[in-house]
Each structure stands twice: as structure tokens, then as C-alpha cells.
Short mmCIF file of C-alpha atoms in Angstrom, two decimals:
data_model
loop_
_atom_site.label_atom_id
_atom_site.label_comp_id
_atom_site.label_asym_id
_atom_site.label_seq_id
_atom_site.Cartn_x
_atom_site.Cartn_y
_atom_site.Cartn_z
CA PHE B 12 11.27 -10.56 48.35
CA PHE B 13 8.20 -9.98 46.19
CA TYR B 14 9.79 -11.40 43.05
CA TYR B 15 11.29 -14.43 44.75
CA ASN B 16 7.90 -15.13 46.29
CA ILE B 17 6.38 -15.19 42.80
CA LYS B 18 9.09 -17.49 41.61
CA LEU B 19 8.46 -19.98 44.39
CA GLN B 20 4.76 -19.96 43.72
CA MET B 21 5.47 -20.62 40.01
CA LYS B 22 2.62 -18.52 38.70
CA ASP B 23 1.82 -18.23 35.00
CA PHE B 24 4.56 -17.95 32.45
CA VAL B 25 4.17 -14.20 31.97
CA TRP B 26 5.12 -13.52 35.54
CA THR B 27 7.82 -16.16 35.45
CA THR B 28 9.37 -14.21 32.57
CA PHE B 29 9.54 -11.17 34.80
CA VAL B 30 11.10 -13.27 37.55
CA LEU B 31 13.85 -14.34 35.21
CA PHE B 32 14.50 -10.69 34.38
CA VAL B 33 14.95 -9.80 38.05
CA VAL B 34 17.04 -12.82 38.89
CA CYS B 35 19.23 -12.19 35.91
CA PHE B 36 19.87 -8.65 36.95
CA GLY B 37 20.72 -9.71 40.48
CA LYS B 38 23.80 -11.27 38.89
CA GLN B 39 26.67 -9.74 37.01
CA GLN B 40 25.70 -8.64 33.50
CA GLN B 41 28.28 -10.97 32.00
CA GLN B 42 26.53 -13.96 33.60
CA CYS B 43 23.25 -12.82 32.07
CA VAL B 44 24.84 -12.70 28.63
CA VAL B 45 26.29 -16.17 29.03
CA ALA B 46 22.78 -17.50 29.71
CA ALA B 47 21.76 -16.37 26.24
CA VAL B 48 24.12 -18.81 24.53
CA GLY B 49 24.71 -22.50 24.72
CA SER B 50 26.02 -25.65 23.13
CA GLY B 51 22.61 -27.07 22.34
CA ASP B 52 20.49 -29.85 23.80
CA ASP B 53 17.94 -27.36 25.11
CA SER B 54 14.43 -28.59 25.79
CA MET B 55 11.10 -27.05 26.74
CA SER B 56 7.82 -28.53 27.94
CA ILE B 57 4.68 -26.38 27.69
CA LYS B 58 1.38 -27.19 29.37
CA LEU B 59 -1.55 -25.23 27.96
CA GLN B 60 -4.42 -24.05 30.10
CA ARG B 61 -7.42 -21.75 29.77
CA ALA B 62 -6.21 -18.72 31.68
CA PRO B 63 -6.70 -15.49 29.73
CA VAL B 64 -4.15 -12.73 30.31
CA ALA B 65 -4.75 -9.99 27.71
CA THR B 66 -6.39 -9.45 24.31
CA VAL B 67 -4.04 -8.48 21.48
CA SER B 68 -5.02 -5.54 19.26
CA PRO B 69 -5.20 -6.44 15.56
CA ASN B 70 -2.84 -3.61 14.62
CA MET B 71 -0.51 -4.03 17.58
CA ALA B 72 2.54 -4.09 15.28
CA SER B 73 2.47 -0.61 13.69
CA PHE B 74 4.78 2.14 12.46
CA SER B 75 6.20 5.55 13.34
CA PHE B 76 7.95 7.90 10.89
CA GLU B 77 9.41 11.39 11.04
CA VAL B 78 7.39 14.29 9.65
CA GLY B 79 9.52 14.80 6.54
CA GLY B 80 10.41 11.14 6.18
CA VAL B 81 6.91 9.68 5.99
CA VAL B 82 6.06 11.41 2.69
CA GLU B 83 9.29 10.06 1.19
CA MET B 84 8.20 6.57 2.21
CA MET B 85 4.69 7.04 0.80
CA GLY B 86 5.56 9.00 -2.39
CA LYS B 87 5.06 12.74 -2.00
CA TYR B 88 2.30 14.44 -3.91
CA PRO B 89 2.44 15.67 -6.64
CA GLN B 90 5.98 14.77 -7.71
CA ILE B 91 5.94 11.06 -6.86
CA PRO B 92 2.95 8.69 -7.11
CA ILE B 93 2.02 6.71 -4.01
CA LYS B 94 4.42 3.75 -3.88
CA THR B 95 2.60 0.51 -4.59
CA SER B 96 5.20 -1.46 -2.71
CA PHE B 97 4.69 0.59 0.48
CA VAL B 98 0.94 0.16 0.21
CA ASN B 99 1.28 -3.57 -0.24
CA LEU B 100 3.56 -3.94 2.76
CA PHE B 101 0.77 -2.39 4.83
CA LYS B 102 -1.85 -4.57 3.15
CA ASN B 103 0.15 -7.68 4.01
CA LEU B 104 -0.31 -6.89 7.68
CA GLN B 105 -3.94 -5.87 7.36
CA GLU B 106 -4.83 -8.99 5.39
CA LYS B 107 -3.51 -11.21 8.15
CA THR B 108 -6.32 -9.99 10.40
CA GLY B 109 -8.99 -8.94 7.92
CA GLU B 110 -9.61 -5.96 10.18
CA GLN B 111 -7.83 -2.71 11.00
CA GLY B 112 -4.52 -2.20 9.26
CA PRO B 113 -1.37 -0.78 10.87
CA ASN B 114 -1.34 2.65 12.41
CA ILE B 115 1.20 5.32 11.42
CA ARG B 116 2.34 7.77 14.06
CA ILE B 117 3.86 10.78 12.30
CA GLY B 118 6.28 12.49 14.67
CA GLY B 119 9.58 12.07 16.44
CA ASN B 120 12.15 14.80 16.94
CA SER B 121 10.89 16.42 13.73
CA ALA B 122 7.55 17.20 15.40
CA ASP B 123 9.17 20.10 17.26
CA GLU B 124 11.28 21.08 14.23
CA SER B 125 8.40 21.45 11.76
CA TRP B 126 5.38 23.76 11.40
CA TRP B 127 2.32 24.29 9.24
CA ASN B 128 3.51 26.67 6.52
CA PRO B 129 1.51 26.36 3.28
CA THR B 130 2.46 29.83 2.06
CA GLY B 131 6.22 29.57 2.39
CA LYS B 132 6.76 32.13 5.14
CA PRO B 133 10.34 32.47 6.48
CA ARG B 134 11.04 29.74 8.98
CA PRO B 135 11.56 30.61 12.63
CA THR B 136 14.77 29.58 14.35
CA ASN B 137 15.12 25.81 14.80
CA ILE B 138 12.33 25.01 12.34
CA THR B 139 13.72 22.88 9.53
CA TYR B 140 10.61 21.52 7.73
CA ASP B 141 7.47 23.14 6.31
CA ILE B 142 4.31 21.07 6.46
CA THR B 143 2.09 21.98 3.51
CA TYR B 144 -1.10 20.83 1.82
CA ASN B 145 1.02 18.47 -0.28
CA ASP B 146 2.10 16.59 2.86
CA LEU B 147 -1.47 16.17 4.07
CA ILE B 148 -2.69 15.21 0.60
CA THR B 149 0.06 12.58 0.49
CA TYR B 150 -1.18 11.11 3.77
CA ALA B 151 -4.75 11.06 2.46
CA ASN B 152 -3.79 9.46 -0.83
CA PHE B 153 -1.83 6.74 0.93
CA VAL B 154 -4.66 5.92 3.31
CA LYS B 155 -7.05 5.72 0.36
CA GLU B 156 -4.74 3.26 -1.38
CA THR B 157 -4.87 0.99 1.67
CA HIS B 158 -8.68 1.04 1.37
CA ASN B 159 -8.89 3.29 4.40
CA THR B 160 -7.57 0.60 6.72
CA THR B 161 -4.62 2.72 7.84
CA THR B 162 -5.06 5.22 10.65
CA LEU B 163 -2.82 8.13 11.60
CA ILE B 164 -1.61 9.78 14.76
CA ILE B 165 -0.24 13.27 14.09
CA ALA B 166 2.35 14.93 16.32
CA THR B 167 2.24 18.73 16.57
CA ASN B 168 4.89 21.21 17.61
CA MET B 169 5.22 22.28 21.28
CA ARG B 170 8.33 24.38 20.82
CA GLN B 171 6.41 27.55 21.62
CA ALA B 172 6.33 28.02 25.41
CA ASN B 173 3.84 30.88 25.58
CA SER B 174 1.66 30.27 22.54
CA SER B 175 -0.02 27.31 20.87
CA GLU B 176 -0.31 29.06 17.51
CA TRP B 177 1.72 26.55 15.51
CA ALA B 178 -0.06 23.52 16.94
CA VAL B 179 -3.49 25.07 16.45
CA ALA B 180 -2.78 25.92 12.81
CA HIS B 181 -1.53 22.42 12.14
CA ILE B 182 -4.57 20.77 13.73
CA ASN B 183 -6.96 22.98 11.79
CA ALA B 184 -5.23 21.94 8.58
CA VAL B 185 -5.49 18.28 9.56
CA ASN B 186 -9.21 18.80 10.12
CA GLU B 187 -9.60 20.44 6.70
CA VAL B 188 -7.77 17.79 4.65
CA LEU B 189 -7.90 14.52 6.60
CA GLY B 190 -10.74 14.56 9.10
CA TRP B 191 -11.12 12.57 12.29
CA GLU B 192 -11.74 9.05 11.00
CA THR B 193 -8.35 8.79 9.35
CA VAL B 194 -6.63 10.69 12.17
CA ILE B 195 -7.33 9.00 15.48
CA GLY B 196 -5.06 11.02 17.73
CA VAL B 197 -2.90 14.13 18.05
CA GLU B 198 0.30 14.45 20.07
CA ILE B 199 1.45 17.74 21.57
CA GLY B 200 5.21 17.80 21.30
CA ASN B 201 7.65 14.91 21.33
CA GLU B 202 9.54 13.60 24.36
CA ASN B 203 8.82 16.72 26.34
CA ASP B 204 10.87 15.31 29.22
CA LEU B 205 13.96 15.95 27.07
CA PHE B 206 13.12 19.59 26.40
CA TYR B 207 15.50 20.69 29.17
CA GLU B 208 18.51 19.12 27.46
CA ASN B 209 17.77 19.62 23.76
CA GLY B 210 17.39 23.39 23.89
CA ILE B 211 13.62 23.56 23.46
CA ARG B 212 13.29 24.78 27.04
CA SER B 213 15.74 26.04 29.66
CA PRO B 214 18.07 23.56 31.41
CA ASP B 215 16.00 23.81 34.62
CA PHE B 216 12.71 22.86 32.88
CA THR B 217 10.80 20.30 34.96
CA TYR B 218 7.49 18.46 34.84
CA ASP B 219 6.01 21.11 37.09
CA ASP B 220 6.93 23.73 34.48
CA TYR B 221 5.43 21.54 31.74
CA VAL B 222 1.99 21.23 33.40
CA PRO B 223 0.74 24.82 32.86
CA GLN B 224 2.14 24.88 29.34
CA MET B 225 0.36 21.63 28.48
CA GLN B 226 -2.84 22.99 30.01
CA MET B 227 -2.54 26.11 27.86
CA TYR B 228 -2.17 23.98 24.70
CA LEU B 229 -5.13 21.76 25.64
CA THR B 230 -7.35 24.75 26.38
CA ASN B 231 -6.48 26.60 23.17
CA ILE B 232 -6.81 23.51 21.01
CA SER B 233 -10.24 22.85 22.51
CA ASN B 234 -11.33 26.46 21.93
CA GLU B 235 -9.74 27.14 18.56
CA THR B 236 -9.99 23.86 16.62
CA PRO B 237 -12.80 21.39 15.80
CA MET B 238 -10.73 18.45 16.99
CA PRO B 239 -13.05 16.04 18.86
CA SER B 240 -12.74 15.74 22.59
CA LYS B 241 -10.46 13.06 24.05
CA TYR B 242 -8.36 12.96 20.87
CA VAL B 243 -5.01 13.83 22.42
CA GLN B 244 -2.41 11.08 22.69
CA GLY B 245 -0.91 12.04 26.01
CA GLY B 246 2.54 11.57 27.40
CA THR B 247 5.08 10.88 24.65
CA PHE B 248 7.71 10.86 27.41
CA CYS B 249 10.73 8.61 27.20
CA CYS B 250 13.35 9.15 29.77
CA HIS B 251 13.17 11.38 32.83
CA TRP B 252 9.64 11.87 34.14
CA ASP B 253 8.72 8.28 34.97
CA GLY B 254 7.72 9.26 38.51
CA ASP B 255 5.34 11.87 37.16
CA ILE B 256 3.50 9.60 34.72
CA PRO B 257 0.73 8.45 37.10
CA LYS B 258 -0.26 12.04 37.93
CA ASP B 259 0.10 13.05 34.29
CA ILE B 260 -2.36 10.33 33.24
CA GLN B 261 -4.76 11.23 36.03
CA GLY B 262 -4.36 15.01 35.83
CA PHE B 263 -4.90 15.33 32.08
CA GLY B 264 -6.79 12.11 31.47
CA SER B 265 -10.07 13.81 30.60
CA ASN B 266 -8.36 15.06 27.40
CA PHE B 267 -6.73 11.80 26.36
CA GLY B 268 -7.83 9.14 23.91
CA THR B 269 -4.59 7.20 24.41
CA TYR B 270 -1.42 7.57 26.46
CA SER B 271 2.01 7.07 24.93
CA PHE B 272 5.40 6.17 26.30
CA HIS B 273 8.54 5.63 24.18
CA ARG B 274 10.75 2.58 24.59
CA TYR B 275 14.11 1.68 23.13
CA PRO B 276 15.77 -1.09 25.16
CA THR B 277 19.25 -0.28 23.88
CA SER B 278 20.91 2.90 22.61
CA SER B 279 23.60 4.02 20.24
CA CYS B 280 23.44 7.61 21.55
CA HIS B 281 26.61 9.24 22.85
CA GLY B 282 28.87 6.59 21.31
CA SER B 283 27.21 3.56 22.89
CA ASN B 284 27.60 0.32 20.95
CA PRO B 285 25.06 -2.31 22.06
CA THR B 286 25.56 -5.95 21.16
CA ILE B 287 23.32 -8.83 20.15
CA ALA B 288 23.56 -10.13 23.70
CA ASP B 289 22.31 -6.77 24.99
CA LEU B 290 19.33 -6.80 22.65
CA LEU B 291 18.36 -10.40 23.40
CA ALA B 292 18.73 -10.02 27.17
CA ASP B 293 15.51 -10.26 29.17
CA LYS B 294 15.79 -6.58 30.13
CA SER B 295 15.15 -5.71 26.47
CA ALA B 296 11.81 -7.54 26.29
CA ALA B 297 10.31 -8.65 29.60
CA GLY B 298 12.09 -5.78 31.31
CA GLN B 299 10.37 -3.23 29.06
CA ALA B 300 6.96 -4.68 29.94
CA GLU B 301 7.87 -4.62 33.61
CA MET B 302 8.68 -0.90 33.29
CA VAL B 303 5.24 0.11 32.01
CA LYS B 304 2.90 -2.49 33.53
CA GLY B 305 2.02 -0.29 36.53
CA TRP B 306 0.95 2.64 34.33
CA VAL B 307 -1.28 0.68 31.96
CA PRO B 308 -4.16 0.08 34.37
CA ILE B 309 -4.16 3.73 35.44
CA ALA B 310 -4.93 4.69 31.83
CA ASN B 311 -7.32 1.79 31.33
CA ASP B 312 -9.30 2.70 34.46
CA LEU B 313 -9.84 6.14 32.97
CA GLY B 314 -11.13 4.63 29.73
CA PHE B 315 -8.21 4.85 27.32
CA ASP B 316 -5.40 2.64 26.04
CA PHE B 317 -1.73 2.75 26.87
CA VAL B 318 0.58 2.54 23.84
CA ILE B 319 4.26 2.50 23.00
CA GLY B 320 3.94 5.36 20.54
CA GLU B 321 7.58 5.22 19.45
CA GLY B 322 10.31 2.66 19.88
CA ASN B 323 12.57 0.12 18.30
CA SER B 324 15.58 -2.03 19.05
CA CYS B 325 18.03 0.82 19.63
CA SER B 326 17.61 4.59 20.01
CA CYS B 327 19.41 7.22 17.91
CA GLY B 328 18.64 5.43 14.65
CA GLY B 329 19.72 1.93 15.51
CA VAL B 330 22.99 0.13 14.89
CA LYS B 331 24.12 -1.52 11.67
CA ASN B 332 24.66 -5.26 11.99
CA LEU B 333 22.29 -5.35 14.95
CA SER B 334 19.08 -3.45 14.26
CA ASP B 335 19.00 -4.65 10.65
CA THR B 336 19.62 -8.35 11.36
CA MET B 337 17.74 -11.46 12.43
CA ALA B 338 18.48 -10.41 16.01
CA SER B 339 15.94 -7.59 15.68
CA ALA B 340 13.26 -10.04 14.51
CA VAL B 341 13.86 -12.47 17.38
CA TRP B 342 13.86 -9.56 19.84
CA ALA B 343 10.71 -8.00 18.38
CA MET B 344 8.67 -11.20 18.72
CA ASP B 345 9.62 -11.53 22.38
CA PHE B 346 9.12 -7.81 23.04
CA LEU B 347 5.70 -7.63 21.38
CA PHE B 348 4.30 -10.57 23.33
CA ASN B 349 5.64 -9.24 26.60
CA ILE B 350 4.16 -5.76 26.23
CA ALA B 351 0.88 -7.15 24.88
CA ALA B 352 0.66 -9.36 27.97
CA VAL B 353 0.52 -6.27 30.19
CA ASN B 354 -2.24 -4.72 28.02
CA VAL B 355 -0.17 -2.31 25.92
CA SER B 356 -2.44 -1.94 22.90
CA LEU B 357 -0.12 -0.57 20.18
CA MET B 358 3.56 -0.57 19.32
CA ASN B 359 4.73 2.00 16.75
CA PHE B 360 8.13 0.89 15.45
CA HIS B 361 10.03 4.02 14.48
CA GLY B 362 11.95 4.07 11.20
CA GLY B 363 12.08 5.40 7.70
CA ASN B 364 14.30 5.94 4.69
CA ASP B 365 17.37 3.68 4.86
CA GLY B 366 18.20 3.82 8.60
CA PRO B 367 19.47 0.69 10.36
CA TYR B 368 16.36 0.06 12.48
CA THR B 369 13.64 0.70 9.95
CA ALA B 370 11.32 -2.22 9.17
CA ILE B 371 10.92 -0.98 5.60
CA GLY B 372 13.63 0.92 3.77
CA TYR B 373 14.05 2.80 0.52
CA LYS B 374 17.38 4.01 -0.84
CA SER B 375 15.89 7.36 -1.83
CA ALA B 376 12.61 9.24 -2.03
CA ASN B 377 12.32 8.26 -5.68
CA ASP B 378 13.04 4.57 -5.10
CA THR B 379 10.03 2.28 -5.32
CA ILE B 380 11.71 -1.09 -4.62
CA PRO B 381 11.49 -1.80 -0.90
CA ASP B 382 14.26 -3.04 1.32
CA VAL B 383 12.29 -5.32 3.64
CA ARG B 384 14.19 -5.82 6.88
CA PRO B 385 14.04 -8.63 9.47
CA LEU B 386 11.90 -6.47 11.77
CA TYR B 387 9.10 -6.46 9.20
CA TYR B 388 9.09 -10.27 9.11
CA ALA B 389 8.60 -10.27 12.89
CA MET B 390 5.74 -7.76 12.62
CA LEU B 391 4.10 -9.97 9.99
CA ALA B 392 4.59 -13.19 11.97
CA PHE B 393 3.29 -11.58 15.18
CA THR B 394 0.24 -10.13 13.45
CA GLU B 395 -0.64 -13.47 11.91
CA ALA B 396 -0.03 -15.37 15.15
CA THR B 397 -2.34 -13.04 17.10
CA ARG B 398 -5.10 -12.58 14.50
CA HIS B 399 -8.83 -12.83 15.14
CA HIS B 400 -8.86 -11.13 18.52
CA SER B 401 -6.39 -13.51 20.09
CA VAL B 402 -6.15 -13.64 23.83
CA ILE B 403 -2.81 -14.40 25.43
CA GLN B 404 -3.10 -17.36 27.77
CA SER B 405 -1.09 -18.19 30.84
CA ILE B 406 0.93 -21.37 30.38
CA SER B 407 3.10 -23.63 32.48
CA VAL B 408 6.66 -23.90 31.16
CA THR B 409 9.61 -26.09 32.10
CA SER B 410 12.79 -25.24 30.21
CA THR B 411 16.48 -26.01 30.39
CA ASN B 412 17.32 -22.54 29.06
CA ASP B 413 15.55 -19.33 30.01
CA PHE B 414 16.33 -17.86 26.60
CA VAL B 415 13.95 -20.19 24.83
CA LYS B 416 10.65 -18.28 25.19
CA ALA B 417 7.08 -19.43 24.74
CA PHE B 418 3.71 -17.71 24.46
CA ALA B 419 0.23 -19.05 23.74
CA VAL B 420 -2.93 -17.43 22.37
CA ARG B 421 -6.46 -18.56 21.73
CA ASP B 422 -8.47 -16.66 19.14
CA ALA B 423 -12.17 -15.94 18.67
CA LYS B 424 -12.43 -18.83 16.18
CA ASN B 425 -11.28 -21.35 18.82
CA LYS B 426 -7.84 -21.76 17.34
CA TRP B 427 -4.77 -22.00 19.52
CA ARG B 428 -1.32 -20.80 18.57
CA VAL B 429 1.83 -21.46 20.53
CA VAL B 430 4.82 -19.29 19.67
CA VAL B 431 8.31 -20.53 20.57
CA ILE B 432 11.22 -18.08 20.22
CA ASN B 433 14.71 -19.56 20.37
CA LYS B 434 16.98 -16.71 21.47
CA VAL B 435 19.87 -19.10 22.12
CA TYR B 436 21.50 -17.86 18.97
CA ASN B 437 24.80 -19.77 18.89
CA ALA B 438 23.64 -23.20 20.00
CA SER B 439 24.79 -26.11 17.88
CA THR B 440 21.49 -28.02 17.93
CA PRO B 441 17.78 -27.13 17.92
CA ALA B 442 15.69 -26.91 21.05
CA ASP B 443 13.33 -29.82 21.57
CA VAL B 444 9.80 -28.60 22.36
CA GLU B 445 6.74 -30.42 23.65
CA VAL B 446 3.34 -28.74 23.82
CA ASP B 447 0.71 -30.54 25.90
CA ALA B 448 -2.69 -29.43 24.61
CA SER B 449 -4.67 -32.23 26.24
CA SER B 450 -6.29 -30.02 28.87
CA VAL B 451 -7.66 -27.46 26.38
CA ALA B 452 -8.40 -29.45 23.21
CA SER B 453 -8.41 -32.80 21.48
CA PRO B 454 -6.49 -31.89 18.37
CA SER B 455 -5.93 -34.44 15.61
CA VAL B 456 -3.51 -32.33 13.63
CA GLY B 457 -1.58 -29.08 13.80
CA SER B 458 0.63 -26.96 11.60
CA LEU B 459 3.97 -25.25 12.09
CA SER B 460 4.92 -21.89 10.54
CA VAL B 461 8.58 -20.93 10.78
CA LEU B 462 10.39 -17.60 10.82
CA GLU B 463 14.02 -18.31 10.02
CA SER B 464 16.98 -17.21 7.94
CA LYS B 465 18.53 -19.21 5.15
CA ASN B 466 21.94 -19.34 6.78
CA LYS B 467 20.47 -19.98 10.24
CA SER B 468 22.44 -17.04 11.60
CA ILE B 469 21.40 -14.31 14.04
CA ASN B 470 23.53 -11.92 11.92
CA ASP B 471 21.59 -12.44 8.69
CA LYS B 472 20.05 -9.38 7.08
CA TYR B 473 18.53 -11.17 4.10
CA GLY B 474 17.55 -14.69 3.23
CA LEU B 475 14.75 -14.62 5.77
CA THR B 476 11.48 -16.49 5.28
CA TRP B 477 8.18 -16.59 7.08
CA ALA B 478 6.18 -19.71 6.25
CA SER B 479 8.67 -20.30 3.41
CA GLN B 480 7.98 -16.93 1.76
CA THR B 481 10.50 -14.12 1.39
CA PHE B 482 10.57 -10.46 0.44
CA ASP B 483 14.06 -10.68 -1.03
CA GLY B 484 13.71 -9.58 -4.63
CA SER B 485 10.14 -8.35 -4.23
CA VAL B 486 9.56 -5.19 -6.24
CA ASP B 487 5.91 -4.72 -5.26
CA GLY B 488 6.00 -5.46 -1.52
CA ARG B 489 4.27 -8.80 -1.87
CA PRO B 490 6.00 -11.98 -0.61
CA LEU B 491 7.64 -14.32 -3.10
CA GLY B 492 7.45 -18.09 -3.15
CA GLU B 493 4.72 -20.56 -2.23
CA ARG B 494 3.54 -20.44 1.35
CA SER B 495 4.34 -23.65 3.14
CA ASN B 496 3.51 -24.90 6.62
CA ILE B 497 4.57 -28.16 8.23
CA THR B 498 1.80 -30.57 9.17
CA ILE B 499 2.28 -32.16 12.58
CA SER B 500 0.26 -34.76 14.48
CA PRO B 501 0.08 -34.98 18.26
CA SER B 502 0.48 -38.05 20.41
CA ASP B 503 -2.09 -38.16 23.21
CA GLY B 504 -2.58 -34.44 22.84
CA VAL B 505 1.14 -33.63 22.90
CA PHE B 506 2.89 -31.96 19.94
CA SER B 507 6.67 -32.47 19.60
CA PHE B 508 8.89 -30.40 17.35
CA LYS B 509 12.25 -28.69 17.15
CA VAL B 510 13.10 -25.00 17.03
CA LEU B 511 16.39 -23.97 15.45
CA PRO B 512 18.61 -21.39 17.16
CA ALA B 513 17.72 -17.80 16.21
CA SER B 514 14.32 -18.75 14.85
CA VAL B 515 10.62 -18.65 15.71
CA VAL B 516 8.07 -21.45 15.32
CA VAL B 517 4.30 -21.00 15.56
CA LEU B 518 2.20 -24.09 16.23
CA GLU B 519 -1.47 -23.77 15.33
CA PHE B 520 -4.35 -26.16 15.98
CA GLU B 521 -8.10 -26.15 16.45
CA GLU B 522 -9.90 -27.16 19.59
#
């Protein structure tokens, strides 16, 4: 009843997106999938209004890598110099905002499979990676190469149930080498709600068992390390303790600087094989925001941000021909705007090496030529579209197809940007879009920036461009080609343009 009531009232577009999610899932899944395709002739009318929803963090689109994998991406000291191409791919994002660059969360499953071991002691059972001074020096060297615009979140090991020795040793080493300007948060364990099924704890391990262990870790870290107060990134849950999250935030909140939840809208675990239709369904974007929106204000009321500290298109490494295609870029744009609209402040896209879902890939640790994936293009386009402290605005939308999405932002320099995402990936014609800006500005001219693939296909892995520039063939991580935007003039304050299937268009104009 609640959701239908919202629909009838036709509140702002953000809530309407959630309504579509609920209505879709009241139907058979097959019907939802059919709604994502079409024969063309789609149209959308957007009416802008001054109705702020949420401010977008400048480094919203950020990264997550495994403990052993991140140094292979960076170039591990002393054997391999820091990779210029990896540095430049971070600088591309930072330069779009002129402020804070992307964050790197270093963790994942490897957090509980690694330990601080600079002297080469024999590894305990289930420990597969030794963190040494060379790892931490690699982090420091990389951050320096990005002109100290990159920040780190370090995950520590919680495998020990009755001791925090490994975590304490790791944090003390982080303090010694990196300090607390580069490192802005520390996680204690990874996806602790899975400990009962992955062998880290007994099969009957519950949240109630976790609480005293977490308290022991927090107490010992406070007493035995110089880590500043409120530096823990709490949570890191993913799957089974959703009902416990409010009390986890409130119970441990005095220790937290941020609170993290992990989100993968689809999964390839246990033989699952998600499709493009699954990834582009509303449940994979608006539905993810709907899941976390009730927790965000609990954290915010206690003075810290709520983040998606790990996630991507598909868990268990992603799926070839899905996570590495244009579909992931279209999904990511929709997903990022939806979670930003409910005040999630950071999204760390997990990846690394040459896995299907990584935004940046390298064929080997020694390789310096980057494989820039469609996801990275989306991160770049989103960061540019939301630059200068952009605030998402509520808008009024009329559309013939719910899978053509629209978002609007206004930045601190009085520029508006309207982002239209055409998820109708097999339509035969573009969607016709009208943006009525007459109630918020008197623009004389605007510009269009386009994220698209050369072959206009949702299946494309390469041939992508953002504002006519590509990373195909780039050896240094900088885009190739001359940047090009399309100049567009409004008629009585209304901009009219077309958006191709499986593409994203960003309209920008000044008030």
C-alpha cells in the first residue's frame, strides 16, 4: 500500500524509480525483463525543478582490490616501478573534480587470509599471503605519485577468535609506514556474516557471537595501537545480518568513522549465470538503493558516512561477456546515481588483475599497458557529471519506457547537468528526450557529452568513447583522441535531443 500510495502521488523521480522497482517485482520476472527491451520510438520529457535530494561526494566512484592484488596493480616495490598508467587512470578521475581523488579499499576475502609478517615466519593455517614493508612502501609510493590525492582504507584480519594480535600488528605497521592522512579507515575482518559458512568460525556462529569478539578487537586496537579514534570502517557485512545492522551501527558507532555494506546485484557463485537483462533490471540499481536507504540515516545521525565498501556488477569475480561489456557501464551509471540519491557517500568497485569485473586490468604483474574496461568509462563519466559538489535534484519525468532513466544535478558553480541512461539495449531507434529547464534557468546554449560504443552494442567490450575520447590503445592511461561535445540550443528553455540504445548522454548548461 505504501508504494502504490507514493506512485499515485507522483513524488520526485527518485522515489518514482523505487516505485517502478516494486511494481516490476510484483509481476513475473519474465515480464520485468521484457520491459527492458523494445522496438524503439521511446520518448521522455523531463521537467527540472530546484529540489535538492543529496550531495554527491567527489570521489564517489572509487576502487577496491585484494591485499595481494593491489600491489600487482600498482607495481610492487622494489621489483617493479609504480605503473604510470595506473597512476594516470586515477589522475583522470581526480582531475575531473580538482579535489579528492579516488579511494582504494584494500581488502576482500584476502583480508582474513593475510597477516603482517615482515620477517618471514611460517604461516599459520589458512594464511596464504604475507604483508611486508614492501607492500606498505608500495602503497605509499603510489599515493605519492598521485600527488597525495588518493586515500586508503585498510582491511585487517579477524580470523583469530580469541586474540587480536594479527590485526594489532598490522595496524601498528600501517601507522609506522603510512600514517593517518593517507589511511582514512581500517576494517576489522571482511564479510564477517559469512564466517559461519567459510570456515573462519563454527557453523553456528551468529551476530550475537560476533559482538563480544568485535568488542575485544576494538578495545585492544584502542589500547595497543596509535590509530586515531573513530577510524574503524564498521560493518563490511554482505549477506545474512541485515536485521542486525541498525543495532550494529548504534552499538559500535562511537568507534566508527564510516560504515560499510557490500553490494553485488547479481552473482556467478555456485554456478549462477546472470544475464544482461538481470543486470539492467531495476532491482540491480534502484533496488540496491532501496535495500540500504533505511540504514544510511542511522549512520549519518551518529556523525559518520555510510558507504558501499565493496561491490560490482556480479559477485564471485564477475561474468565474462557481461561484467566486461557496455552493460556494466550502463548499469554502473544507474546504480551510482541511485545509491548517491539515498546519501551513500562512496562506492568501492572491487576488481584487480584481469578478472571480468575489474574496471582496470593488467595481463600480469609486470604488464604496464592497461586494459581499460567499460566500467571505468562509467566511473569517469559519473565523476565528471557530478563534479563541483553537485547536488542531485528531484525532477518530474514522463516516459514511455521505464528503462530510460534520468537524473539531474546542480553544482556549486550554478551549472546543471541532466544524465539520461538508455537501458533499452535492443531498441531499433534512439529515445527522444526533452528537458524543460525554463523553471530553473534561462539557458541560451548547452552541450552534450556522450558515453557510447562504436558498434552501438550492449555487448561491446572495446570501442567505447566518453566525449569522443577512448582508452583503446592507450599505453599510459590517458585518453586518446580530441575531446568533443555537441553544442545544443534550447527552444523556450527546452532542450531536445536523442539518446541511442545502450548509451548515456549528459546535458550541461549554466543558469
